[in-house]
Short mmCIF file of C-alpha atoms in Angstrom, two decimals:
data_model
loop_
_atom_site.label_atom_id
_atom_site.label_comp_id
_atom_site.label_asym_id
_atom_site.label_seq_id
_atom_site.Cartn_x
_atom_site.Cartn_y
_atom_site.Cartn_z
CA MET A 1156 39.49 92.18 98.67
CA ILE A 1157 42.06 94.49 98.00
CA ASP A 1158 44.50 92.78 94.77
CA ASP A 1159 46.76 94.95 93.84
CA ARG A 1160 48.95 95.17 96.97
CA PRO A 1161 52.65 94.34 96.97
CA ASP A 1162 52.94 90.01 99.54
CA CYS A 1163 52.43 90.46 103.12
CA SER A 1164 55.00 88.20 105.33
CA VAL A 1165 53.46 87.38 108.66
CA LEU A 1166 55.28 86.16 110.66
CA LEU A 1167 53.40 84.82 114.30
CA ILE A 1168 55.60 83.89 116.82
CA ASP A 1169 53.09 82.68 119.99
CA ASP A 1170 54.18 79.67 122.11
CA GLU A 1171 50.69 78.07 121.67
CA PRO A 1172 50.22 76.40 118.11
CA PHE A 1173 46.24 76.66 117.91
CA ALA A 1174 47.04 80.69 118.25
CA GLN A 1175 48.09 80.25 114.48
CA ASP A 1176 44.68 78.68 113.78
CA ILE A 1177 42.68 81.88 115.31
CA ILE A 1178 45.81 84.45 113.27
CA ALA A 1179 45.03 82.04 109.86
CA HIS A 1180 41.38 82.01 110.47
CA SER A 1181 41.83 86.89 110.56
CA LEU A 1182 43.57 87.07 107.84
CA GLN A 1183 41.48 84.88 105.06
CA GLY A 1184 40.36 88.29 103.42
CA CYS A 1185 44.13 89.54 103.52
CA VAL A 1186 44.34 87.21 99.66
CA ARG A 1187 47.94 88.06 98.74
CA HIS A 1188 49.52 86.55 102.34
CA THR A 1189 51.57 84.27 103.36
CA LEU A 1190 51.50 83.38 107.05
CA ARG A 1191 54.61 81.80 108.76
CA TYR A 1192 54.11 80.23 111.97
CA GLU A 1193 57.00 80.17 115.12
CA SER A 1194 56.58 79.22 118.89
CA SER A 1195 60.36 79.55 119.16
CA PRO A 1196 61.54 83.48 120.31
CA GLN A 1197 64.91 83.06 120.87
CA ARG A 1198 64.21 82.04 116.64
CA ALA A 1199 62.94 85.33 115.87
CA VAL A 1200 65.32 87.21 114.35
CA LYS A 1201 66.85 84.52 112.03
CA VAL A 1202 62.60 83.15 110.68
CA ALA A 1203 62.09 87.07 110.55
CA ARG A 1204 65.67 87.62 107.79
CA GLU A 1205 64.40 83.11 106.22
CA VAL A 1206 60.83 84.88 106.01
CA ARG A 1207 61.87 87.90 104.24
CA ALA A 1208 58.48 89.20 106.70
CA THR A 1209 56.94 93.10 106.20
CA VAL A 1210 55.03 92.70 110.04
CA VAL A 1211 55.86 90.52 112.88
CA LEU A 1212 53.04 89.13 114.96
CA VAL A 1213 53.75 88.65 118.56
CA ASP A 1214 52.38 87.57 121.00
CA LEU A 1215 53.48 89.04 124.81
CA ARG A 1216 53.17 86.89 127.21
CA MET A 1217 55.40 83.63 126.69
CA PRO A 1218 57.49 81.41 128.83
CA ASP A 1219 61.01 81.72 128.00
CA LEU A 1220 60.86 85.72 126.48
CA ASP A 1221 58.35 87.46 126.70
CA GLY A 1222 57.14 90.05 123.45
CA PHE A 1223 59.13 92.95 125.24
CA GLU A 1224 62.53 90.84 125.07
CA VAL A 1225 61.01 89.36 121.54
CA THR A 1226 60.58 93.61 120.26
CA ALA A 1227 63.85 94.09 121.45
CA LEU A 1228 65.94 91.40 119.81
CA LEU A 1229 64.49 92.15 116.40
CA ARG A 1230 64.79 96.10 117.02
CA ALA A 1231 69.16 94.84 117.79
CA HIS A 1232 68.98 93.17 114.72
CA ALA A 1233 70.41 95.41 111.24
CA ASP A 1234 68.71 92.74 109.43
CA THR A 1235 65.11 93.14 111.50
CA GLU A 1236 64.92 96.25 112.46
CA ASP A 1237 62.03 98.60 110.26
CA VAL A 1238 59.56 95.72 110.72
CA PRO A 1239 56.98 96.52 111.82
CA VAL A 1240 56.27 94.93 115.42
CA ILE A 1241 52.31 94.26 115.83
CA VAL A 1242 52.28 93.11 120.38
CA LEU A 1243 48.95 90.64 120.48
CA SER A 1244 47.90 90.40 124.51
CA SER A 1245 44.76 89.35 126.39
CA GLU A 1246 45.60 92.80 128.67
CA ASP A 1247 44.26 96.66 127.40
CA ASP A 1248 46.60 97.90 130.08
CA PRO A 1249 48.65 101.89 128.95
CA GLU A 1250 50.96 101.16 130.73
CA ILE A 1251 52.07 97.73 128.99
CA LYS A 1252 50.80 99.21 125.76
CA ALA A 1253 54.25 102.39 126.34
CA ARG A 1254 56.27 99.71 127.99
CA ALA A 1255 55.23 98.07 124.39
CA PHE A 1256 55.81 100.67 122.72
CA ALA A 1257 58.93 101.67 124.39
CA VAL A 1258 60.66 99.04 123.13
CA GLY A 1259 59.64 99.28 119.04
CA ALA A 1260 56.75 98.28 119.41
CA ASN A 1261 54.44 99.91 115.92
CA ASP A 1262 51.51 98.07 117.21
CA TYR A 1263 48.66 97.07 120.18
CA LEU A 1264 46.16 94.27 119.94
CA VAL A 1265 43.94 92.73 122.50
CA LYS A 1266 43.47 89.12 122.02
CA TRP A 1267 40.84 88.77 119.55
CA PRO A 1268 40.73 90.98 117.07
CA ASP A 1269 38.33 91.40 114.63
CA PRO A 1270 38.97 90.26 111.30
CA ARG A 1271 38.01 93.29 109.65
CA GLU A 1272 40.46 95.11 112.44
CA LEU A 1273 43.76 92.45 112.28
CA VAL A 1274 44.08 92.97 108.17
CA ALA A 1275 43.73 96.81 107.85
CA ARG A 1276 46.67 96.70 109.87
CA VAL A 1277 48.67 94.30 108.78
CA ARG A 1278 48.11 95.71 105.28
CA TYR A 1279 49.03 99.31 106.56
CA HIS A 1280 52.64 98.46 108.96
CA SER A 1281 52.88 95.45 105.49
CA GLY A 1282 52.66 97.87 103.09
CA ALA A 1283 54.72 100.98 104.92
CA CYS A 1284 57.54 97.96 105.71
CA ILE A 1285 57.72 96.97 101.61
CA ALA A 1286 57.72 101.11 100.70
CA ARG A 1287 59.92 101.48 102.98
CA ARG A 1288 62.75 98.90 101.10
CA GLN A 1289 61.86 99.79 97.75
CA ARG A 1290 62.43 103.22 98.54
CA ASP A 1291 66.27 102.20 99.25
CA THR A 1292 67.13 99.81 96.74
CA ALA A 1293 66.16 102.44 95.16
CA PHE A 1294 68.09 104.80 96.66
CA ALA A 1295 70.21 102.34 96.67
CA SER A 1296 71.12 101.98 93.01
CA LEU A 1297 70.91 106.19 92.74
CA ARG A 1298 73.52 105.39 94.46
CA VAL A 1299 75.70 102.99 92.44
CA SER A 1300 74.21 104.93 89.43
CA GLN A 1301 76.06 107.89 90.49
CA GLU A 1302 78.63 106.18 91.73
CA GLN A 1303 79.04 104.45 88.54
CA LEU A 1304 78.54 107.93 86.55
CA ALA A 1305 81.37 110.32 88.81
CA ALA A 1306 83.47 106.79 87.14
CA SER A 1307 82.93 107.42 83.62
CA GLN A 1308 83.40 111.24 83.78
CA LEU A 1309 86.71 110.49 86.09
CA ALA A 1310 87.45 108.33 82.84
CA LEU A 1311 86.70 110.24 80.31
CA HIS A 1312 88.65 113.74 81.80
CA GLN A 1313 91.26 111.48 82.30
CA ALA A 1314 91.59 110.49 78.66
CA GLN A 1315 90.41 113.63 77.18
CA LYS A 1316 93.38 115.19 79.57
CA MET A 1317 96.09 111.68 78.31
CA GLU A 1318 95.07 112.54 74.95
CA ALA A 1319 95.77 116.79 74.87
CA ILE A 1320 99.35 116.03 76.62
CA GLY A 1321 99.69 113.13 74.03
CA GLN A 1322 98.81 116.08 70.94
CA LEU A 1323 101.33 118.45 73.16
CA THR A 1324 103.83 115.96 73.51
CA GLY A 1325 103.97 114.51 69.58
CA GLY A 1326 104.08 117.70 67.89
CA VAL A 1327 107.75 117.91 70.51
CA ALA A 1328 109.07 114.77 69.67
CA HIS A 1329 108.64 115.79 65.88
CA ASP A 1330 110.36 119.54 66.00
CA PHE A 1331 112.40 118.03 69.07
CA ASN A 1332 113.93 114.60 66.57
CA ASN A 1333 114.26 116.67 63.79
CA VAL A 1334 116.71 119.38 65.90
CA LEU A 1335 119.19 115.75 66.61
CA GLN A 1336 119.62 114.22 63.27
CA ILE A 1337 120.98 117.40 62.21
CA ILE A 1338 122.83 117.24 65.62
CA GLY A 1339 123.58 114.15 65.49
CA GLY A 1340 123.93 113.56 61.42
CA ASN A 1341 127.23 116.74 61.85
CA LEU A 1342 128.28 114.97 64.50
CA GLN A 1343 129.14 111.56 63.40
CA LEU A 1344 130.12 112.78 59.64
CA LEU A 1345 132.33 114.41 61.95
CA LYS A 1346 133.53 111.62 63.40
CA LEU A 1347 134.02 109.43 60.23
CA VAL A 1348 135.99 112.61 58.45
CA GLY A 1349 137.82 114.60 60.19
CA ASN A 1350 140.74 113.35 61.07
CA LEU A 1351 139.98 113.53 65.00
CA ASN A 1352 141.61 113.58 67.88
CA ASP A 1353 141.87 110.70 70.81
CA GLY A 1354 140.39 113.75 72.72
CA ALA A 1355 137.94 115.39 70.40
CA ARG A 1356 136.64 112.11 69.59
CA THR A 1357 135.80 111.16 72.96
CA ARG A 1358 133.84 114.66 72.89
CA VAL A 1359 131.85 114.10 70.40
CA ASP A 1360 131.34 110.64 71.41
CA MET A 1361 129.86 112.41 75.06
CA ALA A 1362 127.90 114.49 72.68
CA LEU A 1363 126.69 111.62 70.41
CA SER A 1364 125.62 110.30 73.84
CA GLY A 1365 123.24 112.80 74.48
CA VAL A 1366 121.40 112.42 71.54
CA GLU A 1367 120.71 108.52 71.71
CA ARG A 1368 119.43 109.66 75.08
CA GLY A 1369 117.49 112.59 73.72
CA ALA A 1370 116.45 109.91 71.11
CA LYS A 1371 115.28 107.31 73.03
CA LEU A 1372 112.57 110.27 75.49
CA ALA A 1373 111.58 111.38 71.82
CA ALA A 1374 110.63 107.88 71.37
CA HIS A 1375 108.83 107.40 74.30
CA LEU A 1376 107.34 111.14 73.85
CA LEU A 1377 105.85 109.28 70.56
CA ALA A 1378 105.00 105.60 71.97
CA PHE A 1379 103.06 107.90 74.02
CA ALA A 1380 101.26 110.28 72.50
CA ARG A 1381 100.23 106.91 70.39
CA ARG A 1382 102.61 108.97 67.10
CA GLN A 1383 104.71 106.24 66.99
CA PRO A 1384 104.54 104.65 64.05
CA LEU A 1385 104.04 100.54 64.30
CA GLN A 1386 105.43 97.99 62.32
CA SER A 1387 103.11 94.87 63.09
CA VAL A 1388 103.29 91.07 62.53
CA VAL A 1389 102.19 88.68 63.92
CA VAL A 1390 103.99 87.39 66.19
CA ASP A 1391 103.84 84.47 69.18
CA PRO A 1392 103.55 86.60 72.65
CA GLY A 1393 104.99 83.30 74.37
CA HIS A 1394 108.79 83.10 72.25
CA LEU A 1395 108.99 86.21 72.17
CA LEU A 1396 108.34 86.06 76.14
CA ARG A 1397 110.95 83.12 76.38
CA ASP A 1398 113.50 85.06 73.98
CA MET A 1399 113.42 87.42 76.59
CA ASP A 1400 114.51 85.25 80.06
CA ASP A 1401 117.98 86.32 79.86
CA MET A 1402 117.94 89.44 79.62
CA MET A 1403 115.10 89.61 81.91
CA ARG A 1404 117.01 88.04 84.95
CA ARG A 1405 120.33 90.72 83.37
CA VAL A 1406 117.81 92.88 85.12
CA LEU A 1407 116.75 92.01 87.85
CA GLY A 1408 119.80 90.78 89.14
CA PRO A 1409 120.56 87.71 91.46
CA SER A 1410 118.49 88.59 94.30
CA ALA A 1411 115.92 88.45 92.59
CA ARG A 1412 112.92 85.12 91.58
CA ILE A 1413 111.58 85.17 87.89
CA VAL A 1414 108.35 83.20 87.72
CA THR A 1415 107.37 82.97 84.81
CA GLU A 1416 104.17 80.84 83.40
CA ILE A 1417 102.67 80.51 79.70
CA ALA A 1418 99.63 79.40 79.06
CA PRO A 1419 100.29 76.02 76.69
CA ASP A 1420 97.84 76.73 74.09
CA LEU A 1421 98.31 80.82 74.78
CA GLY A 1422 97.22 82.65 71.20
CA SER A 1423 99.10 84.58 68.56
CA THR A 1424 98.47 88.72 68.57
CA MET A 1425 99.86 91.48 65.45
CA VAL A 1426 102.40 93.73 67.74
CA ASP A 1427 105.28 95.40 66.75
CA PRO A 1428 107.48 92.99 68.16
CA ASN A 1429 110.43 95.20 68.87
CA GLN A 1430 108.46 98.15 70.98
CA LEU A 1431 106.43 95.02 73.17
CA ASN A 1432 110.14 93.54 73.71
CA ASN A 1433 110.48 97.61 74.90
CA VAL A 1434 107.21 98.13 77.39
CA LEU A 1435 108.16 94.46 79.26
CA LEU A 1436 111.88 95.92 79.63
CA ASN A 1437 110.52 98.57 81.63
CA LEU A 1438 107.88 97.21 83.35
CA ALA A 1439 110.97 95.06 84.95
CA ILE A 1440 112.56 97.68 85.08
CA ASN A 1441 110.01 99.24 87.06
CA ALA A 1442 109.06 95.26 88.87
CA ARG A 1443 112.98 96.14 90.38
CA ASP A 1444 112.57 99.16 91.50
CA ALA A 1445 109.64 99.18 92.91
CA MET A 1446 111.68 95.60 94.65
CA ALA A 1447 114.91 97.18 95.46
CA GLY A 1448 116.21 94.83 93.82
CA SER A 1449 114.76 92.04 95.49
CA GLY A 1450 111.52 89.82 95.08
CA THR A 1451 109.87 87.68 92.59
CA LEU A 1452 109.21 89.15 89.69
CA THR A 1453 106.22 87.12 87.86
CA ILE A 1454 105.79 87.65 83.88
CA ARG A 1455 102.17 85.68 82.58
CA ALA A 1456 101.07 85.08 79.38
CA ARG A 1457 97.30 83.69 78.41
CA ASN A 1458 94.14 83.50 76.69
CA ALA A 1459 91.33 86.42 77.98
CA GLY A 1460 87.66 86.77 77.32
CA ALA A 1461 85.48 84.98 74.69
CA GLY A 1462 86.98 82.36 72.10
CA ALA A 1463 88.21 78.89 72.80
CA GLY A 1464 90.68 78.39 74.92
CA ALA A 1465 90.50 81.62 77.56
CA ASN A 1466 91.70 80.60 80.56
CA GLU A 1467 90.31 84.17 82.25
CA GLU A 1468 87.31 86.59 82.55
CA LEU A 1469 87.43 90.13 81.28
CA PRO A 1470 88.64 93.21 84.02
CA ALA A 1471 85.24 95.46 83.62
CA GLU A 1472 87.84 97.89 81.75
CA VAL A 1473 88.33 96.35 79.20
CA PRO A 1474 85.70 95.46 76.67
CA SER A 1475 84.06 92.45 75.63
CA GLY A 1476 86.96 90.14 72.74
CA GLU A 1477 89.35 87.29 73.04
CA TYR A 1478 92.89 89.85 73.94
CA VAL A 1479 95.79 87.38 75.11
CA MET A 1480 96.94 88.92 78.45
CA LEU A 1481 99.93 88.87 78.96
CA GLU A 1482 101.62 90.22 82.07
CA VAL A 1483 104.61 91.40 85.06
CA ALA A 1484 103.63 91.66 88.98
CA ASP A 1485 106.17 91.73 91.42
CA THR A 1486 106.22 91.87 96.11
CA GLY A 1487 107.67 95.63 95.85
CA LYS A 1488 106.80 98.19 98.11
CA GLY A 1489 103.38 99.45 95.85
CA MET A 1490 101.94 102.30 95.04
CA PRO A 1491 99.18 104.32 97.38
CA LYS A 1492 95.27 105.40 95.70
CA GLU A 1493 96.83 108.67 94.65
CA VAL A 1494 99.68 108.15 92.97
CA LEU A 1495 98.44 104.79 90.62
CA GLN A 1496 96.15 108.12 89.68
CA ARG A 1497 98.20 109.41 87.54
CA ALA A 1498 101.16 106.35 87.35
CA PHE A 1499 100.70 106.71 82.99
CA GLU A 1500 100.94 109.84 83.21
CA PRO A 1501 103.99 110.71 81.26
CA PHE A 1502 106.93 112.67 83.57
CA PHE A 1503 105.23 111.51 86.22
CA THR A 1504 107.58 109.17 88.26
CA THR A 1505 108.27 109.61 92.16
CA LYS A 1506 111.79 107.99 92.09
CA PRO A 1507 114.61 110.42 92.85
CA VAL A 1508 115.98 113.15 90.69
CA GLY A 1509 118.24 111.84 88.36
CA GLN A 1510 116.52 107.65 87.83
CA GLY A 1511 113.27 108.00 86.31
CA THR A 1512 111.89 109.72 82.95
CA GLY A 1513 108.76 108.48 84.36
CA LEU A 1514 107.59 107.84 81.20
CA GLY A 1515 107.60 104.16 80.52
CA LEU A 1516 104.80 103.17 81.99
CA SER A 1517 102.95 106.40 79.94
CA MET A 1518 104.85 105.06 76.47
CA ALA A 1519 103.70 101.41 77.41
CA TYR A 1520 99.90 102.79 78.16
CA GLY A 1521 99.84 104.63 74.63
CA PHE A 1522 101.19 101.69 72.22
CA VAL A 1523 99.25 99.08 73.71
CA LYS A 1524 96.72 101.50 73.16
CA GLN A 1525 97.84 102.26 69.20
CA SER A 1526 97.46 98.57 69.35
CA GLY A 1527 93.97 98.21 70.50
CA GLY A 1528 94.64 96.76 73.35
CA GLU A 1529 93.57 98.01 76.90
CA ILE A 1530 96.30 98.55 79.45
CA VAL A 1531 95.08 97.32 83.16
CA LEU A 1532 97.38 98.30 86.33
CA ARG A 1533 96.36 97.48 90.10
CA SER A 1534 98.16 98.21 93.05
CA GLU A 1535 98.35 98.80 96.48
CA LEU A 1536 99.87 99.52 99.16
CA GLY A 1537 102.16 96.45 100.58
CA GLN A 1538 101.32 94.17 98.46
CA GLY A 1539 102.65 94.66 94.94
CA THR A 1540 102.37 95.82 92.22
CA SER A 1541 100.71 94.28 88.76
CA VAL A 1542 100.42 95.27 85.27
CA ARG A 1543 98.30 93.92 82.47
CA ILE A 1544 97.98 93.73 79.17
CA TYR A 1545 95.41 92.76 76.75
CA LEU A 1546 96.67 92.70 73.20
CA PRO A 1547 93.16 91.22 70.27
CA ARG A 1548 94.23 87.95 69.69
CA SER A 1549 94.83 86.63 66.40
CA ASP A 1550 94.01 82.62 64.28
CA ALA A 1551 96.82 83.78 62.08
CA ALA A 1552 100.38 81.81 61.94
CA PRO A 1553 103.05 83.54 63.28
CA CYS A 1554 105.42 84.85 60.60
CA GLU A 1555 109.00 85.15 60.58
CA VAL A 1556 110.56 88.97 60.19
CA GLU A 1557 113.10 88.97 58.02
CA PRO A 1558 116.17 88.94 59.33
CA VAL A 1559 118.11 92.86 58.52
CA HIS A 1560 121.29 91.44 57.43
CA SER A 1561 124.41 94.82 58.49
CA ALA A 1562 127.91 95.10 58.57
CA PRO A 1563 128.53 98.22 60.03
CA MET A 1564 129.00 101.48 57.74
CA THR A 1565 129.19 99.30 54.65
CA GLY A 1566 128.22 101.39 51.87
CA GLY A 1567 128.46 100.94 47.61
CA LEU A 1568 128.16 101.57 44.17
CA GLU A 1569 124.75 102.65 44.13
CA THR A 1570 122.86 106.51 43.60
CA ILE A 1571 120.92 107.27 45.80
CA LEU A 1572 118.42 110.31 45.50
CA VAL A 1573 118.15 112.17 49.35
CA VAL A 1574 115.05 114.17 49.64
CA GLU A 1575 114.76 116.07 52.99
CA ASP A 1576 113.69 120.13 53.84
CA GLU A 1577 115.48 120.66 56.18
CA LYS A 1578 118.39 122.33 54.87
CA ASP A 1579 121.06 121.08 57.95
CA VAL A 1580 119.26 118.05 57.86
CA ARG A 1581 119.68 116.77 54.68
CA GLU A 1582 123.48 118.43 53.92
CA SER A 1583 124.11 115.95 57.36
CA THR A 1584 123.01 113.36 55.33
CA CYS A 1585 124.67 113.34 52.45
CA GLY A 1586 127.78 113.61 53.26
CA ILE A 1587 127.62 110.99 56.23
CA LEU A 1588 126.52 109.17 52.12
CA SER A 1589 128.65 110.43 50.27
CA ALA A 1590 131.51 109.14 52.74
CA LEU A 1591 129.95 106.01 52.71
CA GLY A 1592 131.13 105.53 48.96
CA TYR A 1593 127.55 106.08 47.19
CA GLU A 1594 127.00 108.49 44.47
CA VAL A 1595 124.38 111.12 45.80
CA LEU A 1596 121.58 113.45 44.66
CA GLU A 1597 120.38 116.36 46.30
CA ALA A 1598 116.66 117.51 46.72
CA ALA A 1599 114.86 120.14 48.08
CA ASP A 1600 111.79 118.82 47.80
CA ALA A 1601 109.68 115.70 46.86
CA ARG A 1602 108.18 118.56 43.57
CA GLU A 1603 112.15 118.51 43.09
CA ALA A 1604 112.34 115.26 42.72
CA VAL A 1605 110.27 113.81 40.41
CA GLU A 1606 112.65 117.21 37.73
CA ILE A 1607 115.91 114.20 38.72
CA ILE A 1608 114.34 112.00 37.79
CA ASP A 1609 112.54 112.95 34.53
CA SER A 1610 116.10 114.09 33.65
CA GLY A 1611 116.82 110.73 33.31
CA ARG A 1612 119.27 110.33 36.09
CA HIS A 1613 119.85 106.87 37.46
CA ILE A 1614 119.07 105.37 40.23
CA ASP A 1615 119.05 103.16 42.43
CA LEU A 1616 116.70 104.17 46.00
CA VAL A 1617 115.41 107.25 47.10
CA PHE A 1618 115.65 108.18 50.44
CA THR A 1619 112.56 110.51 51.59
CA ASP A 1620 111.31 112.81 54.76
CA VAL A 1621 107.80 111.52 54.81
CA ILE A 1622 106.29 115.39 55.70
CA MET A 1623 107.23 117.80 53.34
CA PRO A 1624 105.98 121.53 51.61
CA GLY A 1625 104.61 121.34 48.84
CA PRO A 1626 102.64 120.17 46.28
CA VAL A 1627 103.69 116.97 45.50
CA SER A 1628 102.76 114.58 48.19
CA SER A 1629 105.50 111.65 49.81
CA LEU A 1630 103.17 109.27 48.74
CA GLN A 1631 102.99 111.10 45.93
CA LEU A 1632 106.81 111.10 45.38
CA SER A 1633 106.60 107.59 45.75
CA GLU A 1634 103.78 106.09 43.52
CA ILE A 1635 105.99 108.42 40.49
CA VAL A 1636 108.46 106.28 42.02
CA GLY A 1637 107.25 102.91 40.93
CA GLU A 1638 106.15 104.10 37.25
CA ARG A 1639 109.50 105.41 36.10
CA LEU A 1640 112.29 104.07 38.76
CA PRO A 1641 110.63 100.15 38.96
CA GLY A 1642 114.22 98.57 40.01
CA ALA A 1643 114.26 101.70 43.09
CA GLN A 1644 114.26 101.02 46.52
CA ILE A 1645 112.49 103.42 49.36
CA LEU A 1646 113.43 104.46 51.95
CA TYR A 1647 112.12 105.97 54.09
CA THR A 1648 111.75 108.70 57.28
CA SER A 1649 110.12 110.35 59.49
CA GLY A 1650 110.15 111.90 63.25
CA TYR A 1651 107.03 111.83 62.95
CA ALA A 1652 104.82 109.63 60.17
CA GLU A 1653 100.78 110.25 61.82
CA GLY A 1654 98.16 109.43 58.83
CA VAL A 1655 100.99 109.71 56.03
CA LEU A 1656 102.19 106.26 55.88
CA ALA A 1657 100.78 104.89 59.40
CA HIS A 1658 96.88 103.35 59.27
CA GLU A 1659 95.75 103.92 62.74
CA GLY A 1660 99.35 103.81 63.74
CA LYS A 1661 100.31 100.91 61.48
CA LEU A 1662 102.62 100.99 58.62
CA ASP A 1663 101.91 98.10 56.32
CA ALA A 1664 104.69 95.67 55.84
CA SER A 1665 105.26 97.16 52.74
CA VAL A 1666 107.03 100.62 53.88
CA HIS A 1667 109.91 100.46 55.11
CA LEU A 1668 111.05 103.46 58.00
CA LEU A 1669 113.86 104.22 59.44
CA GLN A 1670 112.71 106.65 62.67
CA LYS A 1671 114.50 110.15 63.32
CA PRO A 1672 117.19 110.22 64.64
CA TYR A 1673 119.74 107.77 62.72
CA HIS A 1674 122.83 106.88 62.89
CA PRO A 1675 125.66 106.00 60.65
CA GLU A 1676 125.52 102.16 60.95
CA ALA A 1677 121.52 102.39 61.32
CA LEU A 1678 121.42 104.22 57.76
CA ALA A 1679 124.04 102.29 56.18
CA ALA A 1680 123.20 98.81 57.37
CA ARG A 1681 119.22 99.70 55.89
CA ILE A 1682 119.96 101.29 52.71
CA ARG A 1683 122.09 97.45 51.69
CA HIS A 1684 119.74 96.20 52.59
CA LEU A 1685 117.39 97.63 50.51
CA LEU A 1686 119.58 97.49 47.48
CA ARG A 1687 119.78 94.13 47.93
CA ARG A 1688 116.50 92.92 48.41
CA GLY A 1689 115.80 95.10 45.57
CA ARG A 1690 119.43 93.15 42.96
CA ARG A 1691 117.60 89.33 43.90
CA GLY A 1692 113.93 90.79 43.14
CA ALA A 1693 115.74 91.60 39.25
CA GLY A 1694 117.25 88.82 39.60
CA LYS A 1695 113.79 86.37 39.80
CA SER A 1696 112.35 88.46 37.68
CA GLY A 1697 114.63 87.88 34.74
CA ARG A 1698 115.47 90.96 34.44
CA PRO A 1699 119.07 91.86 33.36
CA ALA A 1700 121.78 92.44 36.38
CA GLY A 1701 122.79 95.79 34.78
CA GLN A 1702 119.47 97.21 34.97
CA ALA A 1703 119.73 97.52 38.72
CA HIS A 1704 123.45 99.35 38.49
CA LEU A 1705 123.80 98.55 42.66
CA GLY A 1706 128.00 97.87 43.08
CA LEU A 1707 129.68 97.22 46.19
CA THR A 1708 127.94 94.50 48.72
#
């Protein structure tokens, strides 16, 4: 007896019950087998599937269906078409044997065969059946592995392509921002002190509008490239979505319906709230265009993944963890597969020329990735589109963001040191600050700024570029200011501050950064805000008010 073979599952179909006893006795030599008897030939296919038969013994002569018909039924069903069939017959007729093989029988035995022969044939056909099933399983597993490998290779290729595009766009955006600052700064200075007539002022405003459009484009490029410095704080995303409700309704218009579903136990997340606001707004605009102004926009916010309070499981694209899921789903026309594969690429758009930059989804992609999250896009033609953003959940309590109180174009009498290596940028910025009443000192790099500090000049605020040539970096300059001018504030500016001020793309809460290109009103507001902070800090520390040398507020 052989014990190391896989189990045989034998199905006997015979209208005479005594046949079961005969076959069972004959198969005693086949120790690893199970025998199932079925008297109804009509149930042959059903029972064979139930017991996962590896060989079927079928009697040739039965009153309702004969062995030929049963064999044909087994061969006609996809689950039993390959199961070996042995016809048992009392007739040793070549014509009958030939007919049995013609309808699909694998073997033919004359009743009642010697037990040794029966065992040998059952083992042979059952072993072939099991081997075939193992082969099919292996091929299926190999096919799945190949599909998974192809998907992984495609994902890797896509990630490499997006990274390469990101590096290119990040560098372009940096230079672009400096150029925009030169243009915009001089236009703003001209508008501020140029005594323009109405026609000239209109032209300047038109040019400044173009600068603002360019600035938004550069900001989107930096966001896609994951090189936009993020000022992340712990926020309640549900509160943010509720605050955006009115804006969403204005964006979508009266014909669209908005459904908001926010889980009552929604967790917090650490993210840049302004950037998240921009991303959600862009997704809403995309949804509006996809729905042609009508339809239903659904905004959902839930806990996802592991941990207590999770409302749903994570898709395969998202690593395990605890997340806050924000979804923007529309009932629009949806995307075909070829569009879906390119949806996150910058400048790729299906909108007509002049109606979209193709940066909305790419900006969302870069921002979410830089924030440590994942973004999942689902879409089908005629079924709408769903964009899900998964942001890491935080156990910390949401913090209140300190408001920046601003009075447009308000200046003062304080002394400001401007440190900027781009001459044209420096001159336009100094001109604006001088026009606002400040005493302005200039330095072409951080080394020159240190010399001015060491000269003993009083300085209330240092406004410095982040990336500059020379032996002294902006961070070293910051340390020197902290040591030698403890009452002075520091405001950074940059069109591209990756790796200098930002750690993993996120700014420390103590860092104050004004992105290029900046508007005079934004510059004036940030400076007044920081100088007020300095004055409050001086009052709390007991330092004499005159030491801060603060001017008008």
